């Protein structure tokens, strides 16, 4: 199956599920993140990363619901990036892989960022290791793609508004198709 068709099915199927207790579904959250990146004038690879950043909640042994109920990190950033590696290059998958680390980084380095987190994000932050130590933050900042991951993380936190009108998945299809490296 064409990977873009598969993604469309995931958004329309598993994406309709609740999103960690937020007021939007998983798909609405991801579509909002993509739309926010697009509205900010982000380059195509960052729009795609924002759109796909939580695809790992759809795969793996531990789901997003398990993350909220059991206190076990589902490592959705890595699971999602690993799955996307089959179709997209590191400019898309890198920010997906690092978006959880970017939350931990921002909570450690940016006064006031923690206050922006939703209740669910505060809960998952604890499960994901809490704010980074100064050494961890320095290591994160030195990683290739850390700035892109921070940008995706900011859109991620903003993308939880039940009143936000977002385009559907098909709006992003041409952009995603243009970024495919393997199909």
CSV table of C-alpha atoms in Angstrom, one decimal:
chain,number,residue,atom,x,y,z
A,1,UNK,CA,0.0,0.0,0.0
A,2,UNK,CA,1.1,3.5,-0.7
A,3,UNK,CA,2.5,5.0,2.5
A,4,UNK,CA,0.4,8.2,2.2
A,5,UNK,CA,-2.8,6.1,1.8
A,6,UNK,CA,-1.7,4.1,4.9
A,7,UNK,CA,-1.2,7.3,6.9
A,8,UNK,CA,-4.6,8.5,5.7
A,9,UNK,CA,-6.2,5.3,7.0
A,10,UNK,CA,-4.5,5.7,10.3
A,11,UNK,CA,-5.7,9.3,10.7
A,12,UNK,CA,-9.2,8.2,9.8
A,13,UNK,CA,-9.2,5.1,11.9
A,14,UNK,CA,-7.0,5.0,15.0
A,15,UNK,CA,-6.8,8.8,14.8
A,16,UNK,CA,-10.4,9.1,15.8
A,17,UNK,CA,-9.5,7.8,19.2
A,18,UNK,CA,-9.3,10.2,22.2
A,19,UNK,CA,-6.0,11.9,22.7
A,20,UNK,CA,-4.7,11.3,26.3
A,21,UNK,CA,-7.7,12.9,27.9
A,22,UNK,CA,-7.4,16.1,25.8
A,23,UNK,CA,-10.5,17.8,24.2
A,24,UNK,CA,-9.4,16.7,20.7
A,25,UNK,CA,-8.9,13.4,19.0
A,26,UNK,CA,-5.4,12.1,18.2
A,27,UNK,CA,-6.0,13.0,14.5
A,28,UNK,CA,-7.3,16.5,15.3
A,29,UNK,CA,-4.3,17.1,17.5
A,30,UNK,CA,-1.8,16.1,14.8
A,31,UNK,CA,-3.7,18.0,12.0
A,32,UNK,CA,-3.7,21.1,14.3
A,33,UNK,CA,0.1,20.8,14.8
A,34,UNK,CA,0.6,20.5,11.0
A,35,UNK,CA,-1.7,23.5,10.4
A,36,UNK,CA,0.1,25.6,13.0
A,37,UNK,CA,3.5,24.8,11.4
A,38,UNK,CA,2.1,25.6,8.0
A,39,UNK,CA,0.6,28.9,9.3
A,40,UNK,CA,4.0,29.8,10.8
A,41,UNK,CA,5.6,29.4,7.4
A,42,UNK,CA,7.7,26.4,8.4
A,43,UNK,CA,9.5,24.5,5.7
A,44,UNK,CA,7.7,21.4,4.3
A,45,UNK,CA,9.8,18.9,6.3
A,46,UNK,CA,8.8,20.6,9.6
A,47,UNK,CA,5.1,20.8,8.6
A,48,UNK,CA,5.3,17.0,7.9
A,49,UNK,CA,7.1,16.4,11.2
A,50,UNK,CA,4.5,18.4,13.1
A,51,UNK,CA,1.7,16.6,11.3
A,52,UNK,CA,3.2,13.1,12.0
A,53,UNK,CA,4.8,13.7,15.4
A,54,UNK,CA,2.5,11.4,17.4
A,55,UNK,CA,2.1,8.6,14.8
A,56,UNK,CA,3.9,6.4,17.3
A,57,UNK,CA,0.8,6.4,19.5
A,58,UNK,CA,-0.7,4.2,16.8
A,59,UNK,CA,2.0,1.6,16.9
A,60,UNK,CA,3.8,-0.4,19.5
A,61,UNK,CA,3.0,-2.5,22.5
A,62,UNK,CA,2.1,0.4,24.7
A,63,UNK,CA,-0.6,2.8,23.5
A,64,UNK,CA,-1.3,6.4,24.4
A,65,UNK,CA,-4.0,5.2,26.7
A,66,UNK,CA,-1.5,2.9,28.5
A,67,UNK,CA,0.8,5.8,28.9
A,68,UNK,CA,-1.9,7.7,30.7
A,69,UNK,CA,-3.3,4.9,32.8
A,70,UNK,CA,-0.2,2.8,33.7
A,71,UNK,CA,2.5,5.4,34.0
A,72,UNK,CA,4.7,3.6,31.5
A,73,UNK,CA,6.5,5.6,28.8
A,74,UNK,CA,5.4,4.2,25.4
A,75,UNK,CA,8.4,5.9,23.7
A,76,UNK,CA,6.0,7.0,20.9
A,77,UNK,CA,8.6,9.5,19.6
A,78,UNK,CA,11.0,6.7,18.8
A,79,UNK,CA,8.4,4.2,17.7
A,80,UNK,CA,6.9,6.7,15.3
A,81,UNK,CA,10.2,7.9,13.9
A,82,UNK,CA,11.4,4.3,13.4
A,83,UNK,CA,8.2,3.5,11.5
A,84,UNK,CA,8.4,6.7,9.4
A,85,UNK,CA,12.1,6.0,8.6
A,86,UNK,CA,10.8,3.6,6.0
A,87,UNK,CA,9.3,6.4,4.0
A,88,UNK,CA,10.8,9.8,4.9
A,89,UNK,CA,14.2,11.2,5.4
A,90,UNK,CA,15.8,12.3,8.7
A,91,UNK,CA,14.7,15.9,8.2
A,92,UNK,CA,11.1,14.6,8.9
A,93,UNK,CA,11.9,11.8,11.3
A,94,UNK,CA,14.5,13.5,13.4
A,95,UNK,CA,12.1,16.1,14.9
A,96,UNK,CA,9.5,13.3,15.5
A,97,UNK,CA,12.2,11.3,17.3
A,98,UNK,CA,13.2,14.3,19.5
A,99,UNK,CA,9.9,16.0,20.2
A,100,UNK,CA,9.5,14.4,23.7
A,101,UNK,CA,13.1,15.3,24.6
A,102,UNK,CA,12.3,18.8,23.4
A,103,UNK,CA,9.5,19.0,25.9
A,104,UNK,CA,11.9,17.9,28.7
A,105,UNK,CA,14.4,20.4,27.4
A,106,UNK,CA,12.0,23.3,27.3
A,107,UNK,CA,10.7,22.6,30.8
A,108,UNK,CA,14.3,22.7,32.0
A,109,UNK,CA,15.6,25.7,30.1
A,110,UNK,CA,12.7,28.1,29.5
A,111,UNK,CA,11.1,29.7,32.5
A,112,UNK,CA,7.3,29.5,32.2
A,113,UNK,CA,7.2,26.7,29.6
A,114,UNK,CA,6.0,24.2,32.2
A,115,UNK,CA,3.0,26.4,32.9
A,116,UNK,CA,1.9,26.1,29.3
A,117,UNK,CA,1.6,22.3,29.5
A,118,UNK,CA,-1.8,20.7,29.6
A,119,UNK,CA,-2.7,18.4,32.5
A,120,UNK,CA,-2.0,15.3,30.2
A,121,UNK,CA,1.4,16.8,29.2
A,122,UNK,CA,2.3,17.3,32.9
A,123,UNK,CA,1.5,13.7,33.6
A,124,UNK,CA,3.4,12.4,30.6
A,125,UNK,CA,6.4,14.6,31.4
A,126,UNK,CA,6.8,12.7,34.7
A,127,UNK,CA,6.6,9.4,32.9
A,128,UNK,CA,9.0,10.5,30.3
A,129,UNK,CA,11.7,11.5,32.8
A,130,UNK,CA,10.8,15.0,33.9
A,131,UNK,CA,12.7,18.2,33.0
A,132,UNK,CA,16.3,17.6,31.8
A,133,UNK,CA,19.3,18.1,34.0
A,134,UNK,CA,21.6,20.9,32.9
A,135,UNK,CA,24.0,18.3,31.4
A,136,UNK,CA,21.1,16.6,29.5
A,137,UNK,CA,19.9,20.0,28.2
A,138,UNK,CA,23.4,20.8,26.9
A,139,UNK,CA,23.6,17.4,25.2
A,140,UNK,CA,20.2,17.9,23.6
A,141,UNK,CA,20.9,21.4,22.4
A,142,UNK,CA,24.0,20.0,20.6
A,143,UNK,CA,22.1,17.4,18.7
A,144,UNK,CA,21.5,17.9,15.0
A,145,UNK,CA,17.9,18.8,14.6
A,146,UNK,CA,17.3,19.8,18.2
A,147,UNK,CA,16.0,23.3,17.0
A,148,UNK,CA,13.5,21.7,14.6
A,149,UNK,CA,12.4,19.4,17.5
A,150,UNK,CA,11.8,22.4,19.7
A,151,UNK,CA,9.7,24.0,17.0
A,152,UNK,CA,7.6,20.9,16.6
A,153,UNK,CA,7.2,20.6,20.4
A,154,UNK,CA,5.8,24.2,20.5
A,155,UNK,CA,3.2,23.4,17.9
A,156,UNK,CA,2.5,20.1,19.6
A,157,UNK,CA,1.5,21.9,22.9
A,158,UNK,CA,-0.6,24.5,21.1
A,159,UNK,CA,-2.5,21.8,19.1
A,160,UNK,CA,-5.2,20.9,21.6
A,161,UNK,CA,-7.9,23.4,20.9
A,162,UNK,CA,-11.4,21.9,20.2
A,163,UNK,CA,-12.4,25.1,18.5
A,164,UNK,CA,-9.5,25.2,16.0
A,165,UNK,CA,-10.7,24.6,12.5
A,166,UNK,CA,-8.1,22.4,10.7
A,167,UNK,CA,-7.8,21.2,7.2
A,168,UNK,CA,-8.2,17.4,6.7
A,169,UNK,CA,-5.5,15.0,6.0
A,170,UNK,CA,-5.9,15.3,2.2
A,171,UNK,CA,-4.8,18.9,2.5
A,172,UNK,CA,-1.3,17.7,3.5
A,173,UNK,CA,-1.2,14.8,1.0
A,174,UNK,CA,0.8,16.7,-1.7
A,175,UNK,CA,3.3,17.9,0.8
A,176,UNK,CA,3.8,14.4,2.2
A,177,UNK,CA,4.1,12.9,-1.2
A,178,UNK,CA,6.8,15.4,-2.1
A,179,UNK,CA,8.9,14.4,0.9
A,180,UNK,CA,8.7,10.6,0.3
A,181,UNK,CA,12.1,9.0,0.0
A,182,UNK,CA,10.9,5.4,-0.3
A,183,UNK,CA,7.4,4.1,-1.1
